[in-house]
């Protein structure tokens, strides 16, 4: 192998990868239509209402309630399910901080249930041991767009009487055993933040099949109003968490692009996996059998090459970046996040337990490519694989 770029050699790849989002005249026209309508708020507008209908249909849910972002969608879901002070909520540690901070925002304590090392998804076999008399809910995360094992989660939740909030922030278009995610549990929440498969810079969505929960989610998002009530009639304490018409106008157009983009990423992920499998020590994540559609929001893989003379994970990632491929380390497990630990202590909750798999994933194994890499051509992915094969 010629000299590595990190040691002053020539990078394998100098061409930039595709950018995200992809947009065109359709989004421009939609934004202009929203602007010229003169109705920019969702209360009297049409775009947010249409998005709620269309997105709920995409994910096979009865009700969709749009909101400001995926973080508040999770918090409002917990609030509507009656989760509050003194309650415990089971969450995986290997996820974005919002999964746990949403529970903390309603003064409930997140209790971590470790993930499987080869999927990074919550391990349902560990749920029983984490349940206490205070446990009220569980938040499975469809990590990277791969649905969590919803058979295992729903069975454990049923057994223990737990509410289920699916954190589907990354899982637009994903499905478990043919059923789109988001309304398998009590509520499902999505994010439309900049990096997501459907995005408007910011935005969120809550889905449910339950008519009463739909009313509550709508009300909490809308300053505690009630449908059909007076403007200054606030029947409960809620917040203004409404999405604007501009966001929904863009999202409706982005939704139309999504099926073809998701199909592209699905094919690209299979191609990339086949290429990585040719490299000693590079192991794609296992996609559980029940996953019938995957958003491929991100592509995580395991680096097990160090014992055979490869670089340790973090040095390896630096070497790959120097060769021109943006690769990331993944999350710091939330059971190790000091802000989360401090907040749990403030609430008097139990200190987070060790989560050996999430910790190992972060320390030694997991590397991640973000969505734009999977929007590339086979030529782009060949470059990615060529770079992943570099050896010190
Ligand atoms: C797993 C997960 N949960 C929740 C969120 C929060 O969504 P948002 O950034 O829209 O608040 C994100 C977004 O990044 C996420 O990836």
mmCIF file of C-alpha atoms and ligand atoms in Angstrom:
data_model
loop_
_atom_site.group_PDB
_atom_site.id
_atom_site.type_symbol
_atom_site.label_atom_id
_atom_site.label_comp_id
_atom_site.label_asym_id
_atom_site.label_seq_id
_atom_site.Cartn_x
_atom_site.Cartn_y
_atom_site.Cartn_z
ATOM 1 C CA UNK A 1 0.000 0.000 0.000
ATOM 2 C CA UNK A 2 1.290 3.445 -0.863
ATOM 3 C CA UNK A 3 1.808 5.998 1.903
ATOM 4 C CA UNK A 4 -1.399 6.789 3.829
ATOM 5 C CA UNK A 5 -2.841 10.286 3.457
ATOM 6 C CA UNK A 6 -2.669 10.682 7.239
ATOM 7 C CA UNK A 7 1.114 10.260 6.900
ATOM 8 C CA UNK A 8 1.368 12.749 4.043
ATOM 9 C CA UNK A 9 0.414 10.450 1.134
ATOM 10 C CA UNK A 10 -2.118 11.274 -1.607
ATOM 11 C CA UNK A 11 -5.761 10.752 -0.535
ATOM 12 C CA UNK A 12 -7.670 7.978 -2.333
ATOM 13 C CA UNK A 13 -10.655 10.277 -2.806
ATOM 14 C CA UNK A 14 -10.584 14.011 -3.448
ATOM 15 C CA UNK A 15 -14.030 14.431 -5.033
ATOM 16 C CA UNK A 16 -16.698 15.522 -2.500
ATOM 17 C CA UNK A 17 -19.679 13.234 -1.866
ATOM 18 C CA UNK A 18 -23.223 14.365 -2.637
ATOM 19 C CA UNK A 19 -24.821 17.017 -0.468
ATOM 20 C CA UNK A 20 -28.109 16.772 1.411
ATOM 21 C CA UNK A 21 -30.942 17.745 1.045
ATOM 22 C CA UNK A 22 -31.816 17.286 -2.596
ATOM 23 C CA UNK A 23 -34.319 19.886 -3.809
ATOM 24 C CA UNK A 24 -35.513 21.665 -6.917
ATOM 25 C CA UNK A 25 -38.192 23.755 -8.534
ATOM 26 C CA UNK A 26 -40.898 21.684 -6.791
ATOM 27 C CA UNK A 27 -39.789 22.898 -3.345
ATOM 28 C CA UNK A 28 -39.395 26.444 -4.698
ATOM 29 C CA UNK A 29 -42.951 26.416 -6.055
ATOM 30 C CA UNK A 30 -44.328 24.954 -2.818
ATOM 31 C CA UNK A 31 -42.601 27.609 -0.734
ATOM 32 C CA UNK A 32 -43.906 30.362 -2.994
ATOM 33 C CA UNK A 33 -47.414 28.908 -2.781
ATOM 34 C CA UNK A 34 -47.220 28.943 1.023
ATOM 35 C CA UNK A 35 -45.864 32.488 0.977
ATOM 36 C CA UNK A 36 -48.482 33.815 -1.437
ATOM 37 C CA UNK A 37 -51.309 32.141 0.439
ATOM 38 C CA UNK A 38 -50.769 34.777 3.113
ATOM 39 C CA UNK A 39 -51.543 32.113 5.718
ATOM 40 C CA UNK A 40 -48.260 31.155 7.298
ATOM 41 C CA UNK A 41 -49.488 29.479 10.483
ATOM 42 C CA UNK A 42 -50.849 25.969 10.674
ATOM 43 C CA UNK A 43 -54.077 26.824 12.506
ATOM 44 C CA UNK A 44 -55.714 28.308 9.407
ATOM 45 C CA UNK A 45 -53.377 26.847 6.810
ATOM 46 C CA UNK A 46 -53.610 23.779 4.589
ATOM 47 C CA UNK A 47 -50.018 22.521 4.215
ATOM 48 C CA UNK A 48 -49.503 21.224 7.774
ATOM 49 C CA UNK A 49 -52.927 19.554 7.751
ATOM 50 C CA UNK A 50 -52.092 17.862 4.443
ATOM 51 C CA UNK A 51 -48.712 16.733 5.757
ATOM 52 C CA UNK A 52 -50.352 15.187 8.813
ATOM 53 C CA UNK A 53 -52.706 13.199 6.587
ATOM 54 C CA UNK A 54 -50.042 12.143 4.073
ATOM 55 C CA UNK A 55 -47.372 11.236 6.613
ATOM 56 C CA UNK A 56 -49.811 9.231 8.739
ATOM 57 C CA UNK A 57 -50.812 7.371 5.566
ATOM 58 C CA UNK A 58 -47.167 6.687 4.667
ATOM 59 C CA UNK A 59 -46.604 5.101 8.077
ATOM 60 C CA UNK A 60 -50.060 3.424 8.224
ATOM 61 C CA UNK A 61 -51.244 5.404 11.270
ATOM 62 C CA UNK A 62 -54.744 6.750 11.949
ATOM 63 C CA UNK A 63 -53.538 10.136 13.192
ATOM 64 C CA UNK A 64 -50.575 12.428 12.524
ATOM 65 C CA UNK A 65 -49.810 15.523 14.600
ATOM 66 C CA UNK A 66 -46.998 17.703 13.275
ATOM 67 C CA UNK A 67 -44.794 19.667 15.644
ATOM 68 C CA UNK A 68 -41.552 21.621 15.959
ATOM 69 C CA UNK A 69 -39.033 18.787 16.187
ATOM 70 C CA UNK A 70 -38.429 15.156 17.121
ATOM 71 C CA UNK A 71 -37.256 16.000 20.638
ATOM 72 C CA UNK A 72 -40.480 17.758 21.616
ATOM 73 C CA UNK A 73 -42.483 15.067 19.805
ATOM 74 C CA UNK A 74 -41.002 12.504 22.231
ATOM 75 C CA UNK A 75 -41.631 14.690 25.300
ATOM 76 C CA UNK A 76 -45.212 15.430 24.299
ATOM 77 C CA UNK A 77 -45.809 11.724 23.620
ATOM 78 C CA UNK A 78 -44.653 10.874 27.156
ATOM 79 C CA UNK A 79 -46.736 13.715 28.621
ATOM 80 C CA UNK A 80 -49.849 12.531 26.760
ATOM 81 C CA UNK A 81 -49.251 9.003 28.076
ATOM 82 C CA UNK A 82 -49.285 10.373 31.616
ATOM 83 C CA UNK A 83 -45.584 9.839 32.282
ATOM 84 C CA UNK A 84 -44.194 12.213 34.904
ATOM 85 C CA UNK A 85 -42.272 12.636 38.172
ATOM 86 C CA UNK A 86 -41.406 9.374 39.915
ATOM 87 C CA UNK A 87 -41.819 7.294 36.742
ATOM 88 C CA UNK A 88 -39.088 5.353 34.991
ATOM 89 C CA UNK A 89 -38.805 5.022 31.227
ATOM 90 C CA UNK A 90 -36.719 2.280 29.588
ATOM 91 C CA UNK A 91 -34.461 3.549 26.803
ATOM 92 C CA UNK A 92 -31.481 2.162 24.885
ATOM 93 C CA UNK A 93 -28.164 3.878 25.668
ATOM 94 C CA UNK A 94 -26.909 3.904 22.082
ATOM 95 C CA UNK A 95 -28.993 6.734 20.629
ATOM 96 C CA UNK A 96 -29.224 10.506 20.237
ATOM 97 C CA UNK A 97 -29.533 12.279 23.588
ATOM 98 C CA UNK A 98 -33.146 13.323 22.907
ATOM 99 C CA UNK A 99 -34.404 9.780 23.571
ATOM 100 C CA UNK A 100 -33.357 10.134 27.216
ATOM 101 C CA UNK A 101 -33.708 13.915 27.603
ATOM 102 C CA UNK A 102 -37.364 13.663 26.540
ATOM 103 C CA UNK A 103 -38.045 11.564 29.635
ATOM 104 C CA UNK A 104 -36.051 13.984 31.792
ATOM 105 C CA UNK A 105 -38.019 16.889 30.361
ATOM 106 C CA UNK A 106 -41.188 15.475 31.956
ATOM 107 C CA UNK A 107 -39.214 14.745 35.163
ATOM 108 C CA UNK A 108 -39.213 10.994 34.535
ATOM 109 C CA UNK A 109 -36.032 8.946 34.886
ATOM 110 C CA UNK A 110 -34.504 7.153 31.894
ATOM 111 C CA UNK A 111 -33.330 3.633 32.761
ATOM 112 C CA UNK A 112 -30.945 2.150 30.235
ATOM 113 C CA UNK A 113 -31.467 -1.247 28.609
ATOM 114 C CA UNK A 114 -28.377 -2.251 26.641
ATOM 115 C CA UNK A 115 -28.341 -2.805 22.880
ATOM 116 C CA UNK A 116 -27.219 -5.864 20.923
ATOM 117 C CA UNK A 117 -23.671 -5.397 19.719
ATOM 118 C CA UNK A 118 -24.365 -6.637 16.202
ATOM 119 C CA UNK A 119 -27.529 -4.532 15.588
ATOM 120 C CA UNK A 120 -27.205 -1.561 18.016
ATOM 121 C CA UNK A 121 -30.927 -2.086 18.744
ATOM 122 C CA UNK A 122 -32.463 -2.485 22.201
ATOM 123 C CA UNK A 123 -32.111 -6.090 23.419
ATOM 124 C CA UNK A 124 -35.624 -7.239 24.436
ATOM 125 C CA UNK A 125 -34.191 -10.088 26.526
ATOM 126 C CA UNK A 126 -32.828 -7.475 28.972
ATOM 127 C CA UNK A 127 -36.122 -5.651 29.493
ATOM 128 C CA UNK A 128 -37.531 -7.853 32.295
ATOM 129 C CA UNK A 129 -34.513 -7.259 34.530
ATOM 130 C CA UNK A 130 -34.770 -3.473 34.118
ATOM 131 C CA UNK A 131 -38.440 -3.204 35.106
ATOM 132 C CA UNK A 132 -39.312 -1.902 38.583
ATOM 133 C CA UNK A 133 -42.681 -0.921 40.094
ATOM 134 C CA UNK A 134 -41.943 2.605 38.825
ATOM 135 C CA UNK A 135 -41.436 1.607 35.163
ATOM 136 C CA UNK A 136 -44.230 3.091 33.043
ATOM 137 C CA UNK A 137 -42.965 3.189 29.471
ATOM 138 C CA UNK A 138 -40.351 2.005 27.007
ATOM 139 C CA UNK A 139 -38.879 3.885 24.052
ATOM 140 C CA UNK A 140 -37.473 1.502 21.421
ATOM 141 C CA UNK A 141 -35.285 3.408 18.954
ATOM 142 C CA UNK A 142 -35.331 2.412 15.287
ATOM 143 C CA UNK A 143 -31.642 3.126 15.105
ATOM 144 C CA UNK A 144 -30.230 4.274 11.784
ATOM 145 C CA UNK A 145 -33.614 3.443 10.280
ATOM 146 C CA UNK A 146 -33.556 -0.245 11.234
ATOM 147 C CA UNK A 147 -36.691 -1.093 13.203
ATOM 148 C CA UNK A 148 -36.057 -2.424 16.691
ATOM 149 C CA UNK A 149 -37.347 -5.926 17.476
ATOM 150 C CA UNK A 150 -40.969 -4.859 17.896
ATOM 151 C CA UNK A 151 -42.104 -8.446 18.593
ATOM 152 C CA UNK A 152 -39.871 -8.578 21.649
ATOM 153 C CA UNK A 153 -40.592 -4.997 22.757
ATOM 154 C CA UNK A 154 -44.383 -5.292 22.429
ATOM 155 C CA UNK A 155 -44.419 -8.655 24.207
ATOM 156 C CA UNK A 156 -42.405 -7.320 27.164
ATOM 157 C CA UNK A 157 -44.463 -4.116 27.258
ATOM 158 C CA UNK A 158 -47.691 -6.123 27.294
ATOM 159 C CA UNK A 159 -46.401 -8.385 30.049
ATOM 160 C CA UNK A 160 -45.346 -5.462 32.279
ATOM 161 C CA UNK A 161 -48.137 -3.058 31.310
ATOM 162 C CA UNK A 162 -45.769 -0.485 29.785
ATOM 163 C CA UNK A 163 -46.648 2.231 27.288
ATOM 164 C CA UNK A 164 -44.578 2.136 24.100
ATOM 165 C CA UNK A 165 -43.251 5.243 22.348
ATOM 166 C CA UNK A 166 -41.375 4.380 19.161
ATOM 167 C CA UNK A 167 -38.491 6.768 18.559
ATOM 168 C CA UNK A 168 -38.682 6.675 14.779
ATOM 169 C CA UNK A 169 -36.783 9.954 14.349
ATOM 170 C CA UNK A 170 -34.559 8.230 11.769
ATOM 171 C CA UNK A 171 -36.993 5.672 10.376
ATOM 172 C CA UNK A 172 -39.167 7.344 7.723
ATOM 173 C CA UNK A 173 -40.406 4.560 5.464
ATOM 174 C CA UNK A 174 -39.152 1.737 7.719
ATOM 175 C CA UNK A 175 -41.332 -1.283 8.456
ATOM 176 C CA UNK A 176 -41.359 -4.259 10.836
ATOM 177 C CA UNK A 177 -42.871 -7.452 9.388
ATOM 178 C CA UNK A 178 -44.580 -5.423 6.687
ATOM 179 C CA UNK A 179 -46.039 -2.901 9.126
ATOM 180 C CA UNK A 180 -44.675 0.643 8.882
ATOM 181 C CA UNK A 181 -43.145 1.834 12.149
ATOM 182 C CA UNK A 182 -44.638 4.658 14.208
ATOM 183 C CA UNK A 183 -48.040 3.280 15.153
ATOM 184 C CA UNK A 184 -47.036 -0.198 16.295
ATOM 185 C CA UNK A 185 -46.667 1.151 19.839
ATOM 186 C CA UNK A 186 -48.933 3.735 21.506
ATOM 187 C CA UNK A 187 -47.222 6.723 19.871
ATOM 188 C CA UNK A 188 -44.397 7.025 17.341
ATOM 189 C CA UNK A 189 -42.299 10.130 16.794
ATOM 190 C CA UNK A 190 -40.285 11.356 13.813
ATOM 191 C CA UNK A 191 -37.786 14.141 13.146
ATOM 192 C CA UNK A 192 -37.540 16.334 10.043
ATOM 193 C CA UNK A 193 -34.248 17.940 11.120
ATOM 194 C CA UNK A 194 -31.671 18.710 8.405
ATOM 195 C CA UNK A 195 -29.950 15.339 8.181
ATOM 196 C CA UNK A 196 -33.136 13.229 8.074
ATOM 197 C CA UNK A 197 -34.474 11.305 5.046
ATOM 198 C CA UNK A 198 -37.387 13.777 4.811
ATOM 199 C CA UNK A 199 -36.452 17.197 6.121
ATOM 200 C CA UNK A 200 -37.300 20.879 6.235
ATOM 201 C CA UNK A 201 -34.365 21.945 8.392
ATOM 202 C CA UNK A 202 -36.472 21.314 11.492
ATOM 203 C CA UNK A 203 -39.783 19.658 12.258
ATOM 204 C CA UNK A 204 -41.366 16.675 13.956
ATOM 205 C CA UNK A 205 -44.363 14.352 13.783
ATOM 206 C CA UNK A 206 -46.284 12.269 16.301
ATOM 207 C CA UNK A 207 -48.347 9.300 15.115
ATOM 208 C CA UNK A 208 -50.948 7.247 16.931
ATOM 209 C CA UNK A 209 -53.863 4.930 16.245
ATOM 210 C CA UNK A 210 -55.589 5.965 19.474
ATOM 211 C CA UNK A 211 -58.313 8.632 19.150
ATOM 212 C CA UNK A 212 -57.969 9.901 22.720
ATOM 213 C CA UNK A 213 -54.190 10.170 22.463
ATOM 214 C CA UNK A 214 -54.635 12.062 19.210
ATOM 215 C CA UNK A 215 -56.725 14.694 21.049
ATOM 216 C CA UNK A 216 -54.129 14.974 23.826
ATOM 217 C CA UNK A 217 -51.149 15.212 21.466
ATOM 218 C CA UNK A 218 -52.980 17.868 19.434
ATOM 219 C CA UNK A 219 -53.811 19.806 22.581
ATOM 220 C CA UNK A 220 -50.347 19.702 24.220
ATOM 221 C CA UNK A 221 -48.816 20.824 20.936
ATOM 222 C CA UNK A 222 -51.359 23.634 20.686
ATOM 223 C CA UNK A 223 -51.051 25.489 24.026
ATOM 224 C CA UNK A 224 -53.539 23.216 25.768
ATOM 225 C CA UNK A 225 -56.424 24.191 23.496
ATOM 226 C CA UNK A 226 -59.154 21.764 22.546
ATOM 227 C CA UNK A 227 -60.319 21.026 19.030
ATOM 228 C CA UNK A 228 -63.326 23.217 18.297
ATOM 229 C CA UNK A 229 -62.667 25.355 21.405
ATOM 230 C CA UNK A 230 -62.195 29.108 21.736
ATOM 231 C CA UNK A 231 -58.831 30.736 20.986
ATOM 232 C CA UNK A 232 -58.221 31.654 24.642
ATOM 233 C CA UNK A 233 -59.679 28.451 26.017
ATOM 234 C CA UNK A 234 -56.835 26.380 27.493
ATOM 235 C CA UNK A 235 -58.170 23.194 29.033
ATOM 236 C CA UNK A 236 -54.746 21.926 30.102
ATOM 237 C CA UNK A 237 -51.211 23.249 30.267
ATOM 238 C CA UNK A 238 -49.655 22.902 26.834
ATOM 239 C CA UNK A 239 -47.109 24.697 24.688
ATOM 240 C CA UNK A 240 -46.886 26.278 21.293
ATOM 241 C CA UNK A 241 -45.059 23.516 19.444
ATOM 242 C CA UNK A 242 -46.721 24.050 16.071
ATOM 243 C CA UNK A 243 -45.002 23.577 12.719
ATOM 244 C CA UNK A 244 -45.174 26.430 10.194
ATOM 245 C CA UNK A 245 -46.778 26.211 6.769
ATOM 246 C CA UNK A 246 -43.389 26.784 5.107
ATOM 247 C CA UNK A 247 -41.919 23.681 6.703
ATOM 248 C CA UNK A 248 -44.891 21.557 5.701
ATOM 249 C CA UNK A 249 -44.813 22.899 2.133
ATOM 250 C CA UNK A 250 -41.206 21.714 1.771
ATOM 251 C CA UNK A 251 -41.881 18.421 3.557
ATOM 252 C CA UNK A 252 -44.763 17.537 1.232
ATOM 253 C CA UNK A 253 -42.391 17.830 -1.729
ATOM 254 C CA UNK A 254 -39.580 15.986 0.064
ATOM 255 C CA UNK A 255 -42.025 13.168 0.787
ATOM 256 C CA UNK A 256 -42.607 12.700 -2.939
ATOM 257 C CA UNK A 257 -38.876 12.219 -3.448
ATOM 258 C CA UNK A 258 -38.526 9.766 -0.609
ATOM 259 C CA UNK A 259 -39.584 6.392 -2.113
ATOM 260 C CA UNK A 260 -37.025 6.560 -4.927
ATOM 261 C CA UNK A 261 -34.339 7.851 -2.539
ATOM 262 C CA UNK A 262 -35.069 5.100 -0.028
ATOM 263 C CA UNK A 263 -34.905 2.471 -2.787
ATOM 264 C CA UNK A 264 -31.564 3.941 -3.922
ATOM 265 C CA UNK A 265 -30.128 3.775 -0.380
ATOM 266 C CA UNK A 266 -31.419 0.239 0.140
ATOM 267 C CA UNK A 267 -29.588 -0.946 -2.968
ATOM 268 C CA UNK A 268 -26.505 1.105 -2.059
ATOM 269 C CA UNK A 269 -26.409 -0.345 1.470
ATOM 270 C CA UNK A 270 -26.500 -3.897 0.088
ATOM 271 C CA UNK A 271 -23.708 -3.046 -2.361
ATOM 272 C CA UNK A 272 -21.597 -1.385 0.326
ATOM 273 C CA UNK A 273 -22.093 -4.361 2.673
ATOM 274 C CA UNK A 274 -20.935 -6.757 -0.033
ATOM 275 C CA UNK A 275 -17.813 -4.642 -0.557
ATOM 276 C CA UNK A 276 -17.046 -4.240 3.167
ATOM 277 C CA UNK A 277 -17.372 -7.997 3.692
ATOM 278 C CA UNK A 278 -14.354 -8.427 1.398
ATOM 279 C CA UNK A 279 -12.231 -6.440 3.887
ATOM 280 C CA UNK A 280 -10.823 -8.410 6.831
ATOM 281 C CA UNK A 281 -12.213 -6.955 10.060
ATOM 282 C CA UNK A 282 -15.048 -4.900 8.486
ATOM 283 C CA UNK A 283 -18.473 -6.251 9.478
ATOM 284 C CA UNK A 284 -21.800 -4.662 8.476
ATOM 285 C CA UNK A 285 -24.447 -4.483 11.186
ATOM 286 C CA UNK A 286 -26.954 -7.330 11.239
ATOM 287 C CA UNK A 287 -30.394 -6.303 10.047
ATOM 288 C CA UNK A 288 -32.987 -8.280 12.061
ATOM 289 C CA UNK A 289 -35.167 -10.748 10.109
ATOM 290 C CA UNK A 290 -38.344 -8.811 10.920
ATOM 291 C CA UNK A 291 -37.104 -5.683 9.109
ATOM 292 C CA UNK A 292 -39.042 -5.473 5.853
ATOM 293 C CA UNK A 293 -38.161 -1.836 5.061
ATOM 294 C CA UNK A 294 -35.196 0.191 6.302
ATOM 295 C CA UNK A 295 -34.799 3.922 5.796
ATOM 296 C CA UNK A 296 -30.987 3.566 5.663
ATOM 297 C CA UNK A 297 -30.675 6.953 7.372
ATOM 298 C CA UNK A 298 -27.163 5.979 8.382
ATOM 299 C CA UNK A 299 -24.845 3.066 7.672
ATOM 300 C CA UNK A 300 -23.122 1.742 10.796
ATOM 301 C CA UNK A 301 -20.494 -0.988 10.641
ATOM 302 C CA UNK A 302 -18.191 -2.775 13.020
ATOM 303 C CA UNK A 303 -14.432 -2.498 12.855
ATOM 304 C CA UNK A 304 -12.971 -5.708 14.259
ATOM 305 C CA UNK A 305 -9.653 -5.422 12.452
ATOM 306 C CA UNK A 306 -7.434 -4.243 15.320
ATOM 307 C CA UNK A 307 -6.470 -7.695 16.655
ATOM 308 C CA UNK A 308 -5.232 -8.596 13.147
ATOM 309 C CA UNK A 309 -2.899 -5.633 12.913
ATOM 310 C CA UNK A 310 -5.415 -2.945 11.921
ATOM 311 C CA UNK A 311 -5.459 0.473 13.583
ATOM 312 C CA UNK A 312 -7.560 1.020 16.719
ATOM 313 C CA UNK A 313 -11.015 2.332 15.826
ATOM 314 C CA UNK A 314 -10.526 6.059 16.428
ATOM 315 C CA UNK A 315 -7.135 6.191 14.667
ATOM 316 C CA UNK A 316 -8.611 4.119 11.858
ATOM 317 C CA UNK A 317 -11.467 6.640 11.495
ATOM 318 C CA UNK A 318 -8.937 9.485 11.310
ATOM 319 C CA UNK A 319 -6.994 7.625 8.635
ATOM 320 C CA UNK A 320 -10.172 7.085 6.587
ATOM 321 C CA UNK A 321 -11.142 10.748 6.862
ATOM 322 C CA UNK A 322 -7.676 11.745 5.662
ATOM 323 C CA UNK A 323 -8.240 9.504 2.620
ATOM 324 C CA UNK A 324 -11.302 11.620 1.773
ATOM 325 C CA UNK A 325 -14.232 9.644 3.213
ATOM 326 C CA UNK A 326 -16.252 11.254 6.017
ATOM 327 C CA UNK A 327 -16.663 8.575 8.660
ATOM 328 C CA UNK A 328 -17.937 9.152 12.189
ATOM 329 C CA UNK A 329 -17.434 7.391 15.559
ATOM 330 C CA UNK A 330 -21.114 7.200 16.434
ATOM 331 C CA UNK A 331 -22.709 8.105 19.768
ATOM 332 C CA UNK A 332 -21.298 8.306 23.261
ATOM 333 C CA UNK A 333 -23.555 5.932 25.238
ATOM 334 C CA UNK A 334 -26.059 7.982 27.237
ATOM 335 C CA UNK A 335 -25.428 6.019 30.432
ATOM 336 C CA UNK A 336 -21.967 7.681 30.293
ATOM 337 C CA UNK A 337 -23.197 11.185 29.494
ATOM 338 C CA UNK A 338 -22.532 13.437 32.483
ATOM 339 C CA UNK A 339 -25.453 15.788 31.780
ATOM 340 C CA UNK A 340 -27.839 12.825 31.773
ATOM 341 C CA UNK A 341 -26.229 11.316 34.895
ATOM 342 C CA UNK A 342 -26.477 14.665 36.757
ATOM 343 C CA UNK A 343 -30.104 15.196 35.822
ATOM 344 C CA UNK A 344 -31.071 11.669 36.914
ATOM 345 C CA UNK A 345 -29.318 12.326 40.246
ATOM 346 C CA UNK A 346 -31.183 15.640 40.645
ATOM 347 C CA UNK A 347 -34.459 13.740 40.252
ATOM 348 C CA UNK A 348 -33.316 11.158 42.826
ATOM 349 C CA UNK A 349 -33.316 8.325 40.261
ATOM 350 C CA UNK A 350 -31.022 5.308 40.258
ATOM 351 C CA UNK A 351 -27.545 5.888 38.779
ATOM 352 C CA UNK A 352 -27.325 4.478 35.238
ATOM 353 C CA UNK A 353 -26.140 0.874 35.066
ATOM 354 C CA UNK A 354 -23.184 -0.110 32.868
ATOM 355 C CA UNK A 355 -24.164 -1.023 29.313
ATOM 356 C CA UNK A 356 -21.241 -3.147 28.112
ATOM 357 C CA UNK A 357 -22.358 -3.511 24.506
ATOM 358 C CA UNK A 358 -23.067 0.181 23.923
ATOM 359 C CA UNK A 359 -19.786 1.046 25.613
ATOM 360 C CA UNK A 360 -17.827 -1.466 23.540
ATOM 361 C CA UNK A 361 -19.519 -0.249 20.363
ATOM 362 C CA UNK A 362 -18.388 3.279 21.096
ATOM 363 C CA UNK A 363 -14.920 2.500 22.395
ATOM 364 C CA UNK A 364 -13.733 -0.180 19.996
ATOM 365 C CA UNK A 365 -16.025 -0.993 17.127
ATOM 366 C CA UNK A 366 -18.634 1.216 15.547
ATOM 367 C CA UNK A 367 -18.002 3.473 12.575
ATOM 368 C CA UNK A 368 -20.701 5.311 10.682
ATOM 369 C CA UNK A 369 -21.375 6.792 7.266
ATOM 370 C CA UNK A 370 -24.118 9.387 7.036
ATOM 371 C CA UNK A 371 -26.993 9.415 4.564
ATOM 372 C CA UNK A 372 -25.373 11.261 1.595
ATOM 373 C CA UNK A 373 -22.812 8.454 1.164
ATOM 374 C CA UNK A 374 -25.669 6.047 0.429
ATOM 375 C CA UNK A 375 -27.110 8.454 -2.155
ATOM 376 C CA UNK A 376 -23.960 8.057 -4.251
ATOM 377 C CA UNK A 377 -23.131 5.821 -7.222
ATOM 378 C CA UNK A 378 -21.443 2.415 -7.146
ATOM 379 C CA UNK A 379 -18.288 4.320 -8.112
ATOM 380 C CA UNK A 380 -18.595 6.426 -4.955
ATOM 381 C CA UNK A 381 -19.136 3.299 -2.858
ATOM 382 C CA UNK A 382 -16.162 1.579 -4.512
ATOM 383 C CA UNK A 383 -14.063 4.535 -3.299
ATOM 384 C CA UNK A 384 -15.528 4.161 0.197
ATOM 385 C CA UNK A 385 -14.640 0.460 0.233
ATOM 386 C CA UNK A 386 -11.156 1.162 -1.179
ATOM 387 C CA UNK A 387 -10.584 3.622 1.642
ATOM 388 C CA UNK A 388 -11.975 1.224 4.268
ATOM 389 C CA UNK A 389 -9.387 -1.318 3.095
ATOM 390 C CA UNK A 390 -6.427 0.934 3.951
ATOM 391 C CA UNK A 391 -3.950 -0.649 6.341
ATOM 392 C CA UNK A 392 -1.299 1.116 8.384
HETATM 393 C C1 LIG B 1 -32.956 8.860 17.588
HETATM 394 C C2 LIG B 1 -33.355 10.305 17.634
HETATM 395 N N1 LIG B 1 -34.283 10.699 18.507
HETATM 396 C C3 LIG B 1 -34.695 11.971 18.576
HETATM 397 C C4 LIG B 1 -34.169 12.939 17.757
HETATM 398 C C5 LIG B 1 -34.585 14.360 17.947
HETATM 399 O O1 LIG B 1 -35.078 14.968 16.803
HETATM 400 P P1 LIG B 1 -34.871 16.537 16.574
HETATM 401 O O2 LIG B 1 -33.445 16.780 16.228
HETATM 402 O O3 LIG B 1 -35.810 16.839 15.430
HETATM 403 O O4 LIG B 1 -35.288 17.224 17.836
HETATM 404 C C6 LIG B 1 -33.213 12.586 16.806
HETATM 405 C C7 LIG B 1 -32.677 13.607 15.870
HETATM 406 O O5 LIG B 1 -31.610 13.867 15.595
HETATM 407 C C8 LIG B 1 -32.776 11.234 16.745
HETATM 408 O O6 LIG B 1 -31.841 10.855 15.870
#
